[in-house]
Amino acid sequence: MFHPKLFENRNVVVTGAGRGIGLEVARQFLDCGAHVLVHVGRDSNRDLPDFLMEAQAERRAFLVAGDFSSGEGTRNFVSATGERFDRVDVLVNNAGTMVGRFLAGELTDDQYEKIVHLNQTSVMEVTRGLLPLLRVGGEAAIINTVSISALTGGSPGSAIYSASKAFVVTYSKALARELAPDGIRVNCVSPGTITTDFHERYSSKEKLEQTRKSIPLQRLGTAEDCAPAYLFLAAPTLSGYITGQVIEINGGQLIC
Ligand SMILES: NC(=O)c1ccc[n+]([C@@H]2O[C@H](COP(=O)([O-])OP(=O)(O)OC[C@H]3O[C@@H](n4cnc5c(N)ncnc54)[C@H](OP(=O)(O)O)[C@@H]3O)[C@@H](O)[C@H]2O)c1
């Protein structure tokens, strides 16, 4: 697909890379020669695929676990990244999840805080913490995973999650202007309905089938459909004049 040396000698950080979209993004960066710091949410290497264990043994992949529901988790992650890399060329802020479906009148303060911290505050904390390392190379890229629900509002019970993704879109656009003088480009990838563990947890089979039928391309998306957009946005040779933008990957589910 992309050239196997496209990211040779490049240091890439991917959060939420223990499964799903982030895992595939990490795999494709590794296939293109990058050194990848792979953040996983759970504190265990259990169930990680062979390619990641092999890249770890070759010292091309470095696994760091951390819970981003709190500031302590992101602070520890930033420190761990600084111990591993003296420069960051690509930061993919991808860790996130709906946490649960909570109807507006029943949402507790704790649930609200958890959704917002994971999907919104942690993006700011990790970005802020890694900025000194992102400034070193002079042509870094930040790519934030948002969601189709940032535009549509999502479905019942996902209001705070959807709003937090909209926050990240606006935050990314603002940063694109602010960080341009440092040579840092900031863009977003916005997945539609992608078949990962995410929907195993939050959507019924019937709901997914209904969604599938409504998509012009007549199928749900995959992590493999999403990952190339991250590599494209990360490579200055491919997207050096693109910043402050959102790439929507949804099979035509939303065309506007
Ligand atoms: N799937 C979709 O249809 C869809 C649509 C729009 C947007 N998205 C967004 O795409 C991103 C990836 O989602 P996915 O579909 O690949 O879901 P996924 O398979 O559930 O993966 C989510 C990733 O986020 C990590 N994570 C979850 N809670 C965390 C926490 N408290 N602290 C740190 N990390 C945590 C997970 O870590 P571990 O598994 O290692 O614990 C995992 O690596 C998310 O930001 C999601 O909101 C997904």
PDB file of C-alpha atoms and ligand atoms in Angstrom:
ATOM      1  CA  MET A   1       0.000   0.000   0.000  1.00  0.00           C
ATOM      2  CA  PHE A   2       2.258   2.843   1.243  1.00  0.00           C
ATOM      3  CA  HIS A   3       6.011   2.682   0.668  1.00  0.00           C
ATOM      4  CA  PRO A   4       7.675   0.406   3.282  1.00  0.00           C
ATOM      5  CA  LYS A   5      10.150   3.196   4.136  1.00  0.00           C
ATOM      6  CA  LEU A   6       7.616   6.061   4.250  1.00  0.00           C
ATOM      7  CA  PHE A   7       8.059   6.476   8.024  1.00  0.00           C
ATOM      8  CA  GLU A   8      11.608   5.140   8.408  1.00  0.00           C
ATOM      9  CA  ASN A   9      13.381   6.898  11.313  1.00  0.00           C
ATOM     10  CA  ARG A  10      10.070   8.450  12.361  1.00  0.00           C
ATOM     11  CA  ASN A  11       8.720   8.242  15.905  1.00  0.00           C
ATOM     12  CA  VAL A  12       4.974   7.688  16.052  1.00  0.00           C
ATOM     13  CA  VAL A  13       2.682   7.654  19.107  1.00  0.00           C
ATOM     14  CA  VAL A  14      -0.723   5.970  18.780  1.00  0.00           C
ATOM     15  CA  THR A  15      -3.109   6.001  21.741  1.00  0.00           C
ATOM     16  CA  GLY A  16      -5.878   3.433  22.098  1.00  0.00           C
ATOM     17  CA  ALA A  17      -3.901   1.007  19.961  1.00  0.00           C
ATOM     18  CA  GLY A  18      -4.659  -2.175  21.883  1.00  0.00           C
ATOM     19  CA  ARG A  19      -7.479  -3.116  19.525  1.00  0.00           C
ATOM     20  CA  GLY A  20      -9.734  -1.821  16.771  1.00  0.00           C
ATOM     21  CA  ILE A  21      -8.828   1.201  14.667  1.00  0.00           C
ATOM     22  CA  GLY A  22      -5.759   2.174  16.722  1.00  0.00           C
ATOM     23  CA  LEU A  23      -4.251  -1.297  16.490  1.00  0.00           C
ATOM     24  CA  GLU A  24      -4.568  -1.289  12.682  1.00  0.00           C
ATOM     25  CA  VAL A  25      -3.109   2.228  12.507  1.00  0.00           C
ATOM     26  CA  ALA A  26      -0.117   1.075  14.596  1.00  0.00           C
ATOM     27  CA  ARG A  27       0.309  -1.996  12.365  1.00  0.00           C
ATOM     28  CA  GLN A  28       0.373   0.078   9.179  1.00  0.00           C
ATOM     29  CA  PHE A  29       2.895   2.573  10.635  1.00  0.00           C
ATOM     30  CA  LEU A  30       5.110  -0.383  11.641  1.00  0.00           C
ATOM     31  CA  ASP A  31       4.786  -1.784   8.105  1.00  0.00           C
ATOM     32  CA  CYS A  32       6.105   1.572   6.828  1.00  0.00           C
ATOM     33  CA  GLY A  33       9.229   1.456   8.975  1.00  0.00           C
ATOM     34  CA  ALA A  34       8.205   3.674  11.919  1.00  0.00           C
ATOM     35  CA  HIS A  35       9.108   3.270  15.562  1.00  0.00           C
ATOM     36  CA  VAL A  36       5.738   3.170  17.280  1.00  0.00           C
ATOM     37  CA  LEU A  37       4.824   3.829  20.874  1.00  0.00           C
ATOM     38  CA  VAL A  38       1.672   1.780  21.276  1.00  0.00           C
ATOM     39  CA  HIS A  39      -0.644   2.901  24.052  1.00  0.00           C
ATOM     40  CA  VAL A  40      -3.105   0.347  25.402  1.00  0.00           C
ATOM     41  CA  GLY A  41      -5.859   1.107  27.878  1.00  0.00           C
ATOM     42  CA  ARG A  42      -5.766  -2.125  29.828  1.00  0.00           C
ATOM     43  CA  ASP A  43      -2.777  -2.916  31.981  1.00  0.00           C
ATOM     44  CA  SER A  44      -1.847  -6.203  30.319  1.00  0.00           C
ATOM     45  CA  ASN A  45      -0.320  -7.542  27.100  1.00  0.00           C
ATOM     46  CA  ARG A  46      -2.984 -10.243  27.001  1.00  0.00           C
ATOM     47  CA  ASP A  47      -4.578 -10.833  23.593  1.00  0.00           C
ATOM     48  CA  LEU A  48      -2.157  -8.589  21.699  1.00  0.00           C
ATOM     49  CA  PRO A  49      -1.415  -9.926  18.202  1.00  0.00           C
ATOM     50  CA  ASP A  50       1.834 -11.619  17.219  1.00  0.00           C
ATOM     51  CA  PHE A  51       2.986  -8.776  14.945  1.00  0.00           C
ATOM     52  CA  LEU A  52       2.989  -6.416  17.913  1.00  0.00           C
ATOM     53  CA  MET A  53       4.859  -8.812  20.173  1.00  0.00           C
ATOM     54  CA  GLU A  54       7.427  -9.358  17.382  1.00  0.00           C
ATOM     55  CA  ALA A  55       7.863  -5.622  16.729  1.00  0.00           C
ATOM     56  CA  GLN A  56       8.285  -5.169  20.472  1.00  0.00           C
ATOM     57  CA  ALA A  57      11.024  -7.809  20.545  1.00  0.00           C
ATOM     58  CA  GLU A  58      12.740  -5.989  17.635  1.00  0.00           C
ATOM     59  CA  ARG A  59      12.470  -2.722  19.607  1.00  0.00           C
ATOM     60  CA  ARG A  60      10.353  -1.037  16.928  1.00  0.00           C
ATOM     61  CA  ALA A  61       7.168  -1.090  18.999  1.00  0.00           C
ATOM     62  CA  PHE A  62       6.998   0.017  22.623  1.00  0.00           C
ATOM     63  CA  LEU A  63       3.925  -0.774  24.685  1.00  0.00           C
ATOM     64  CA  VAL A  64       2.691   1.595  27.368  1.00  0.00           C
ATOM     65  CA  ALA A  65      -0.505   0.989  29.344  1.00  0.00           C
ATOM     66  CA  GLY A  66      -2.505   3.772  30.929  1.00  0.00           C
ATOM     67  CA  ASP A  67      -6.037   4.657  31.947  1.00  0.00           C
ATOM     68  CA  PHE A  68      -6.945   8.031  30.414  1.00  0.00           C
ATOM     69  CA  SER A  69     -10.012   8.493  32.629  1.00  0.00           C
ATOM     70  CA  SER A  70      -7.824  10.608  34.900  1.00  0.00           C
ATOM     71  CA  GLY A  71      -5.122  13.255  34.665  1.00  0.00           C
ATOM     72  CA  GLU A  72      -2.713  10.940  36.472  1.00  0.00           C
ATOM     73  CA  GLY A  73      -3.028   8.380  33.653  1.00  0.00           C
ATOM     74  CA  THR A  74      -2.207  10.874  30.910  1.00  0.00           C
ATOM     75  CA  ARG A  75       0.645  12.448  32.932  1.00  0.00           C
ATOM     76  CA  ASN A  76       2.263   9.050  33.411  1.00  0.00           C
ATOM     77  CA  PHE A  77       1.823   8.350  29.701  1.00  0.00           C
ATOM     78  CA  VAL A  78       3.501  11.607  28.694  1.00  0.00           C
ATOM     79  CA  SER A  79       6.441  10.805  31.014  1.00  0.00           C
ATOM     80  CA  ALA A  80       6.749   7.284  29.605  1.00  0.00           C
ATOM     81  CA  THR A  81       6.809   8.689  26.056  1.00  0.00           C
ATOM     82  CA  GLY A  82       9.561  11.151  27.027  1.00  0.00           C
ATOM     83  CA  GLU A  83      11.639   8.285  28.404  1.00  0.00           C
ATOM     84  CA  ARG A  84      11.363   6.448  25.089  1.00  0.00           C
ATOM     85  CA  PHE A  85      11.507   9.191  22.419  1.00  0.00           C
ATOM     86  CA  ASP A  86      13.512  12.438  22.219  1.00  0.00           C
ATOM     87  CA  ARG A  87      11.320  13.560  19.297  1.00  0.00           C
ATOM     88  CA  VAL A  88       7.753  12.776  18.247  1.00  0.00           C
ATOM     89  CA  ASP A  89       6.943  13.055  14.524  1.00  0.00           C
ATOM     90  CA  VAL A  90       3.360  11.800  14.617  1.00  0.00           C
ATOM     91  CA  LEU A  91       0.811  11.825  17.439  1.00  0.00           C
ATOM     92  CA  VAL A  92      -2.441   9.927  16.899  1.00  0.00           C
ATOM     93  CA  ASN A  93      -4.928  10.690  19.678  1.00  0.00           C
ATOM     94  CA  ASN A  94      -7.285   7.760  19.216  1.00  0.00           C
ATOM     95  CA  ALA A  95      -8.078   6.376  22.703  1.00  0.00           C
ATOM     96  CA  GLY A  96     -11.765   6.765  23.410  1.00  0.00           C
ATOM     97  CA  THR A  97     -15.070   5.057  23.810  1.00  0.00           C
ATOM     98  CA  MET A  98     -18.691   5.780  24.565  1.00  0.00           C
ATOM     99  CA  VAL A  99     -18.285   4.323  28.100  1.00  0.00           C
ATOM    100  CA  GLY A 100     -22.009   3.449  27.994  1.00  0.00           C
ATOM    101  CA  ARG A 101     -25.344   4.739  26.758  1.00  0.00           C
ATOM    102  CA  PHE A 102     -26.760   7.216  29.269  1.00  0.00           C
ATOM    103  CA  LEU A 103     -30.074   8.965  28.773  1.00  0.00           C
ATOM    104  CA  ALA A 104     -30.036  12.711  29.448  1.00  0.00           C
ATOM    105  CA  GLY A 105     -32.182  12.622  32.608  1.00  0.00           C
ATOM    106  CA  GLU A 106     -30.342   9.690  34.165  1.00  0.00           C
ATOM    107  CA  LEU A 107     -26.707  10.595  33.480  1.00  0.00           C
ATOM    108  CA  THR A 108     -24.709  10.865  36.735  1.00  0.00           C
ATOM    109  CA  ASP A 109     -21.898  13.347  37.410  1.00  0.00           C
ATOM    110  CA  ASP A 110     -19.398  10.472  37.527  1.00  0.00           C
ATOM    111  CA  GLN A 111     -20.496   9.119  34.137  1.00  0.00           C
ATOM    112  CA  TYR A 112     -20.324  12.608  32.635  1.00  0.00           C
ATOM    113  CA  GLU A 113     -16.815  13.198  34.045  1.00  0.00           C
ATOM    114  CA  LYS A 114     -15.558   9.840  32.812  1.00  0.00           C
ATOM    115  CA  ILE A 115     -16.825  10.307  29.230  1.00  0.00           C
ATOM    116  CA  VAL A 116     -15.502  13.868  29.007  1.00  0.00           C
ATOM    117  CA  HIS A 117     -12.121  13.083  30.530  1.00  0.00           C
ATOM    118  CA  LEU A 118     -11.454  10.103  28.289  1.00  0.00           C
ATOM    119  CA  ASN A 119     -12.727  11.515  24.983  1.00  0.00           C
ATOM    120  CA  GLN A 120     -11.981  15.208  25.343  1.00  0.00           C
ATOM    121  CA  THR A 121      -9.727  16.233  28.248  1.00  0.00           C
ATOM    122  CA  SER A 122      -7.194  13.453  27.670  1.00  0.00           C
ATOM    123  CA  VAL A 123      -6.681  14.624  24.065  1.00  0.00           C
ATOM    124  CA  MET A 124      -5.735  18.075  25.353  1.00  0.00           C
ATOM    125  CA  GLU A 125      -3.548  16.643  28.148  1.00  0.00           C
ATOM    126  CA  VAL A 126      -1.582  14.280  25.904  1.00  0.00           C
ATOM    127  CA  THR A 127      -1.192  16.924  23.181  1.00  0.00           C
ATOM    128  CA  ARG A 128      -0.056  19.576  25.672  1.00  0.00           C
ATOM    129  CA  GLY A 129       2.359  17.153  27.337  1.00  0.00           C
ATOM    130  CA  LEU A 130       3.950  16.022  24.062  1.00  0.00           C
ATOM    131  CA  LEU A 131       4.161  19.450  22.395  1.00  0.00           C
ATOM    132  CA  PRO A 132       7.834  20.005  23.294  1.00  0.00           C
ATOM    133  CA  LEU A 133       8.705  16.697  21.592  1.00  0.00           C
ATOM    134  CA  LEU A 134       6.420  17.441  18.620  1.00  0.00           C
ATOM    135  CA  ARG A 135       8.195  20.771  18.050  1.00  0.00           C
ATOM    136  CA  VAL A 136      11.649  19.169  17.749  1.00  0.00           C
ATOM    137  CA  GLY A 137      11.511  17.857  14.155  1.00  0.00           C
ATOM    138  CA  GLY A 138       9.849  20.876  12.521  1.00  0.00           C
ATOM    139  CA  GLU A 139       7.264  18.932  10.476  1.00  0.00           C
ATOM    140  CA  ALA A 140       5.181  16.915  12.919  1.00  0.00           C
ATOM    141  CA  ALA A 141       1.562  15.847  12.470  1.00  0.00           C
ATOM    142  CA  ILE A 142      -1.222  15.402  15.010  1.00  0.00           C
ATOM    143  CA  ILE A 143      -4.206  13.292  13.960  1.00  0.00           C
ATOM    144  CA  ASN A 144      -7.217  13.081  16.245  1.00  0.00           C
ATOM    145  CA  THR A 145      -9.918  10.429  15.965  1.00  0.00           C
ATOM    146  CA  VAL A 146     -13.339  12.036  16.135  1.00  0.00           C
ATOM    147  CA  SER A 147     -16.679  10.588  14.980  1.00  0.00           C
ATOM    148  CA  ILE A 148     -19.539  10.970  12.538  1.00  0.00           C
ATOM    149  CA  SER A 149     -21.603  11.675  15.679  1.00  0.00           C
ATOM    150  CA  ALA A 150     -19.742  14.997  16.107  1.00  0.00           C
ATOM    151  CA  LEU A 151     -21.795  16.173  13.111  1.00  0.00           C
ATOM    152  CA  THR A 152     -25.007  14.178  13.533  1.00  0.00           C
ATOM    153  CA  GLY A 153     -25.318  14.146  17.347  1.00  0.00           C
ATOM    154  CA  GLY A 154     -25.246  10.344  17.410  1.00  0.00           C
ATOM    155  CA  SER A 155     -28.050   8.113  18.697  1.00  0.00           C
ATOM    156  CA  PRO A 156     -29.928   8.133  22.048  1.00  0.00           C
ATOM    157  CA  GLY A 157     -27.646   7.830  25.071  1.00  0.00           C
ATOM    158  CA  SER A 158     -24.533   9.110  23.311  1.00  0.00           C
ATOM    159  CA  ALA A 159     -25.009  12.879  23.730  1.00  0.00           C
ATOM    160  CA  ILE A 160     -21.943  13.585  25.888  1.00  0.00           C
ATOM    161  CA  TYR A 161     -19.704  11.274  23.850  1.00  0.00           C
ATOM    162  CA  SER A 162     -20.844  12.933  20.596  1.00  0.00           C
ATOM    163  CA  ALA A 163     -20.383  16.420  22.046  1.00  0.00           C
ATOM    164  CA  SER A 164     -16.904  15.534  23.291  1.00  0.00           C
ATOM    165  CA  LYS A 165     -15.935  14.470  19.749  1.00  0.00           C
ATOM    166  CA  ALA A 166     -17.262  17.797  18.426  1.00  0.00           C
ATOM    167  CA  PHE A 167     -15.044  19.520  21.007  1.00  0.00           C
ATOM    168  CA  VAL A 168     -12.022  17.660  19.615  1.00  0.00           C
ATOM    169  CA  VAL A 169     -12.897  18.759  16.060  1.00  0.00           C
ATOM    170  CA  THR A 170     -12.967  22.426  17.089  1.00  0.00           C
ATOM    171  CA  TYR A 171      -9.880  22.045  19.291  1.00  0.00           C
ATOM    172  CA  SER A 172      -8.025  20.529  16.315  1.00  0.00           C
ATOM    173  CA  LYS A 173      -9.009  23.384  13.995  1.00  0.00           C
ATOM    174  CA  ALA A 174      -7.828  25.947  16.534  1.00  0.00           C
ATOM    175  CA  LEU A 175      -4.538  24.109  17.075  1.00  0.00           C
ATOM    176  CA  ALA A 176      -3.971  23.862  13.318  1.00  0.00           C
ATOM    177  CA  ARG A 177      -3.655  27.665  13.170  1.00  0.00           C
ATOM    178  CA  GLU A 178      -1.794  28.033  16.446  1.00  0.00           C
ATOM    179  CA  LEU A 179       0.815  25.360  15.728  1.00  0.00           C
ATOM    180  CA  ALA A 180       1.377  26.066  12.027  1.00  0.00           C
ATOM    181  CA  PRO A 181       4.372  28.328  12.799  1.00  0.00           C
ATOM    182  CA  ASP A 182       6.010  25.292  14.485  1.00  0.00           C
ATOM    183  CA  GLY A 183       5.493  23.265  11.306  1.00  0.00           C
ATOM    184  CA  ILE A 184       2.905  21.079  13.086  1.00  0.00           C
ATOM    185  CA  ARG A 185      -0.185  20.103  11.088  1.00  0.00           C
ATOM    186  CA  VAL A 186      -3.355  19.067  12.941  1.00  0.00           C
ATOM    187  CA  ASN A 187      -6.147  17.073  11.288  1.00  0.00           C
ATOM    188  CA  CYS A 188      -8.907  14.631  12.245  1.00  0.00           C
ATOM    189  CA  VAL A 189     -10.164  11.293  11.021  1.00  0.00           C
ATOM    190  CA  SER A 190     -13.882  10.820  11.552  1.00  0.00           C
ATOM    191  CA  PRO A 191     -15.067   7.200  11.376  1.00  0.00           C
ATOM    192  CA  GLY A 192     -18.693   6.317  10.646  1.00  0.00           C
ATOM    193  CA  THR A 193     -19.891   2.892  11.795  1.00  0.00           C
ATOM    194  CA  ILE A 194     -16.815   0.692  12.020  1.00  0.00           C
ATOM    195  CA  THR A 195     -17.002  -2.954  13.082  1.00  0.00           C
ATOM    196  CA  THR A 196     -14.752  -3.056  16.141  1.00  0.00           C
ATOM    197  CA  ASP A 197     -15.372  -4.125  19.753  1.00  0.00           C
ATOM    198  CA  PHE A 198     -16.847  -0.622  20.175  1.00  0.00           C
ATOM    199  CA  HIS A 199     -20.136  -1.675  18.554  1.00  0.00           C
ATOM    200  CA  GLU A 200     -20.059  -5.118  20.174  1.00  0.00           C
ATOM    201  CA  ARG A 201     -20.552  -3.172  23.384  1.00  0.00           C
ATOM    202  CA  TYR A 202     -22.909  -0.359  22.419  1.00  0.00           C
ATOM    203  CA  SER A 203     -25.062  -1.426  19.426  1.00  0.00           C
ATOM    204  CA  SER A 204     -27.406  -4.366  18.862  1.00  0.00           C
ATOM    205  CA  LYS A 205     -27.102  -6.564  15.745  1.00  0.00           C
ATOM    206  CA  GLU A 206     -30.475  -5.224  14.576  1.00  0.00           C
ATOM    207  CA  LYS A 207     -29.348  -1.599  14.908  1.00  0.00           C
ATOM    208  CA  LEU A 208     -26.142  -2.335  12.988  1.00  0.00           C
ATOM    209  CA  GLU A 209     -28.067  -4.081  10.190  1.00  0.00           C
ATOM    210  CA  GLN A 210     -30.448  -1.127   9.952  1.00  0.00           C
ATOM    211  CA  THR A 211     -27.439   1.203   9.712  1.00  0.00           C
ATOM    212  CA  ARG A 212     -25.773  -0.978   7.082  1.00  0.00           C
ATOM    213  CA  LYS A 213     -28.833  -0.774   4.841  1.00  0.00           C
ATOM    214  CA  SER A 214     -28.838   3.028   5.079  1.00  0.00           C
ATOM    215  CA  ILE A 215     -25.196   3.357   3.938  1.00  0.00           C
ATOM    216  CA  PRO A 216     -24.775   4.089   0.208  1.00  0.00           C
ATOM    217  CA  LEU A 217     -21.866   1.627  -0.050  1.00  0.00           C
ATOM    218  CA  GLN A 218     -24.136  -0.964   1.652  1.00  0.00           C
ATOM    219  CA  ARG A 219     -21.613  -2.172   4.198  1.00  0.00           C
ATOM    220  CA  LEU A 220     -20.213  -1.232   7.602  1.00  0.00           C
ATOM    221  CA  GLY A 221     -16.632   0.003   7.731  1.00  0.00           C
ATOM    222  CA  THR A 222     -13.531  -1.758   9.020  1.00  0.00           C
ATOM    223  CA  ALA A 223     -10.377  -0.635  10.810  1.00  0.00           C
ATOM    224  CA  GLU A 224      -8.549  -1.344   7.525  1.00  0.00           C
ATOM    225  CA  ASP A 225     -10.838   1.191   5.790  1.00  0.00           C
ATOM    226  CA  CYS A 226      -9.775   3.853   8.306  1.00  0.00           C
ATOM    227  CA  ALA A 227      -6.029   3.350   8.863  1.00  0.00           C
ATOM    228  CA  PRO A 228      -4.686   4.625   5.492  1.00  0.00           C
ATOM    229  CA  ALA A 229      -6.207   8.064   6.138  1.00  0.00           C
ATOM    230  CA  TYR A 230      -4.048   8.402   9.269  1.00  0.00           C
ATOM    231  CA  LEU A 231      -0.874   7.515   7.369  1.00  0.00           C
ATOM    232  CA  PHE A 232      -1.803   9.915   4.576  1.00  0.00           C
ATOM    233  CA  LEU A 233      -2.361  12.772   7.046  1.00  0.00           C
ATOM    234  CA  ALA A 234       0.861  11.910   8.900  1.00  0.00           C
ATOM    235  CA  ALA A 235       3.178  12.029   5.883  1.00  0.00           C
ATOM    236  CA  PRO A 236       4.393  15.532   4.927  1.00  0.00           C
ATOM    237  CA  THR A 237       5.232  14.205   1.464  1.00  0.00           C
ATOM    238  CA  LEU A 238       1.576  13.229   0.905  1.00  0.00           C
ATOM    239  CA  SER A 239      -0.407  15.858   2.830  1.00  0.00           C
ATOM    240  CA  GLY A 240       2.045  18.656   3.603  1.00  0.00           C
ATOM    241  CA  TYR A 241      -0.451  21.357   2.568  1.00  0.00           C
ATOM    242  CA  ILE A 242      -3.401  19.919   4.548  1.00  0.00           C
ATOM    243  CA  THR A 243      -4.126  21.154   8.054  1.00  0.00           C
ATOM    244  CA  GLY A 244      -7.240  21.874  10.127  1.00  0.00           C
ATOM    245  CA  GLN A 245      -9.335  19.345   8.172  1.00  0.00           C
ATOM    246  CA  VAL A 246     -11.533  16.352   8.932  1.00  0.00           C
ATOM    247  CA  ILE A 247     -11.569  13.243   6.721  1.00  0.00           C
ATOM    248  CA  GLU A 248     -14.943  11.476   7.000  1.00  0.00           C
ATOM    249  CA  ILE A 249     -14.776   7.690   6.520  1.00  0.00           C
ATOM    250  CA  ASN A 250     -18.343   6.399   6.460  1.00  0.00           C
ATOM    251  CA  GLY A 251     -19.241   4.776   3.131  1.00  0.00           C
ATOM    252  CA  GLY A 252     -21.411   7.782   2.329  1.00  0.00           C
ATOM    253  CA  GLN A 253     -23.486   7.436   5.537  1.00  0.00           C
ATOM    254  CA  LEU A 254     -23.233  11.200   5.862  1.00  0.00           C
ATOM    255  CA  ILE A 255     -22.778  13.355   2.792  1.00  0.00           C
ATOM    256  CA  CYS A 256     -22.980  17.072   3.427  1.00  0.00           C
TER     257      CYS A 256
HETATM  258  N1  LIG B   1     -16.026   1.951  15.908  1.00  0.00           N
HETATM  259  C1  LIG B   1     -16.702   2.996  15.473  1.00  0.00           C
HETATM  260  O1  LIG B   1     -17.723   2.851  14.793  1.00  0.00           O
HETATM  261  C2  LIG B   1     -16.244   4.382  15.782  1.00  0.00           C
HETATM  262  C3  LIG B   1     -16.961   5.441  15.190  1.00  0.00           C
HETATM  263  C4  LIG B   1     -16.557   6.747  15.419  1.00  0.00           C
HETATM  264  C5  LIG B   1     -15.470   6.989  16.237  1.00  0.00           C
HETATM  265  N2  LIG B   1     -14.805   5.940  16.824  1.00  0.00           N
HETATM  266  C6  LIG B   1     -13.658   6.297  17.663  1.00  0.00           C
HETATM  267  O2  LIG B   1     -12.526   5.586  17.204  1.00  0.00           O
HETATM  268  C7  LIG B   1     -11.607   5.396  18.283  1.00  0.00           C
HETATM  269  C8  LIG B   1     -11.223   3.945  18.334  1.00  0.00           C
HETATM  270  O3  LIG B   1     -12.393   3.179  18.560  1.00  0.00           O
HETATM  271  P1  LIG B   1     -12.541   1.646  18.148  1.00  0.00           P
HETATM  272  O4  LIG B   1     -13.764   1.488  17.366  1.00  0.00           O
HETATM  273  O5  LIG B   1     -11.262   1.121  17.629  1.00  0.00           O
HETATM  274  O6  LIG B   1     -12.882   1.057  19.585  1.00  0.00           O
HETATM  275  P2  LIG B   1     -12.226  -0.058  20.482  1.00  0.00           P
HETATM  276  O7  LIG B   1     -11.929  -1.251  19.647  1.00  0.00           O
HETATM  277  O8  LIG B   1     -13.126  -0.194  21.645  1.00  0.00           O
HETATM  278  O9  LIG B   1     -10.837   0.603  20.936  1.00  0.00           O
HETATM  279  C9  LIG B   1     -10.808   1.696  21.804  1.00  0.00           C
HETATM  280  C10 LIG B   1      -9.389   1.957  22.251  1.00  0.00           C
HETATM  281  O10 LIG B   1      -9.436   2.988  23.251  1.00  0.00           O
HETATM  282  C11 LIG B   1      -8.832   2.508  24.442  1.00  0.00           C
HETATM  283  N3  LIG B   1      -9.503   2.959  25.653  1.00  0.00           N
HETATM  284  C12 LIG B   1     -10.802   2.743  26.013  1.00  0.00           C
HETATM  285  N4  LIG B   1     -11.019   3.243  27.248  1.00  0.00           N
HETATM  286  C13 LIG B   1      -9.818   3.751  27.676  1.00  0.00           C
HETATM  287  C14 LIG B   1      -9.375   4.380  28.868  1.00  0.00           C
HETATM  288  N5  LIG B   1     -10.201   4.607  29.922  1.00  0.00           N
HETATM  289  N6  LIG B   1      -8.089   4.789  28.949  1.00  0.00           N
HETATM  290  C15 LIG B   1      -7.238   4.591  27.933  1.00  0.00           C
HETATM  291  N7  LIG B   1      -7.589   3.979  26.790  1.00  0.00           N
HETATM  292  C16 LIG B   1      -8.862   3.566  26.668  1.00  0.00           C
HETATM  293  C17 LIG B   1      -8.938   0.991  24.363  1.00  0.00           C
HETATM  294  O11 LIG B   1      -7.901   0.452  25.156  1.00  0.00           O
HETATM  295  P3  LIG B   1      -7.761  -1.146  25.482  1.00  0.00           P
HETATM  296  O12 LIG B   1      -8.621  -1.902  24.581  1.00  0.00           O
HETATM  297  O13 LIG B   1      -6.333  -1.380  25.256  1.00  0.00           O
HETATM  298  O14 LIG B   1      -8.188  -1.239  26.889  1.00  0.00           O
HETATM  299  C18 LIG B   1      -8.777   0.729  22.888  1.00  0.00           C
HETATM  300  O15 LIG B   1      -7.419   0.619  22.549  1.00  0.00           O
HETATM  301  C19 LIG B   1     -12.308   5.907  19.545  1.00  0.00           C
HETATM  302  O16 LIG B   1     -11.854   7.216  19.816  1.00  0.00           O
HETATM  303  C20 LIG B   1     -13.777   5.934  19.131  1.00  0.00           C
HETATM  304  O17 LIG B   1     -14.493   6.885  19.862  1.00  0.00           O
HETATM  305  C21 LIG B   1     -15.163   4.660  16.610  1.00  0.00           C
END
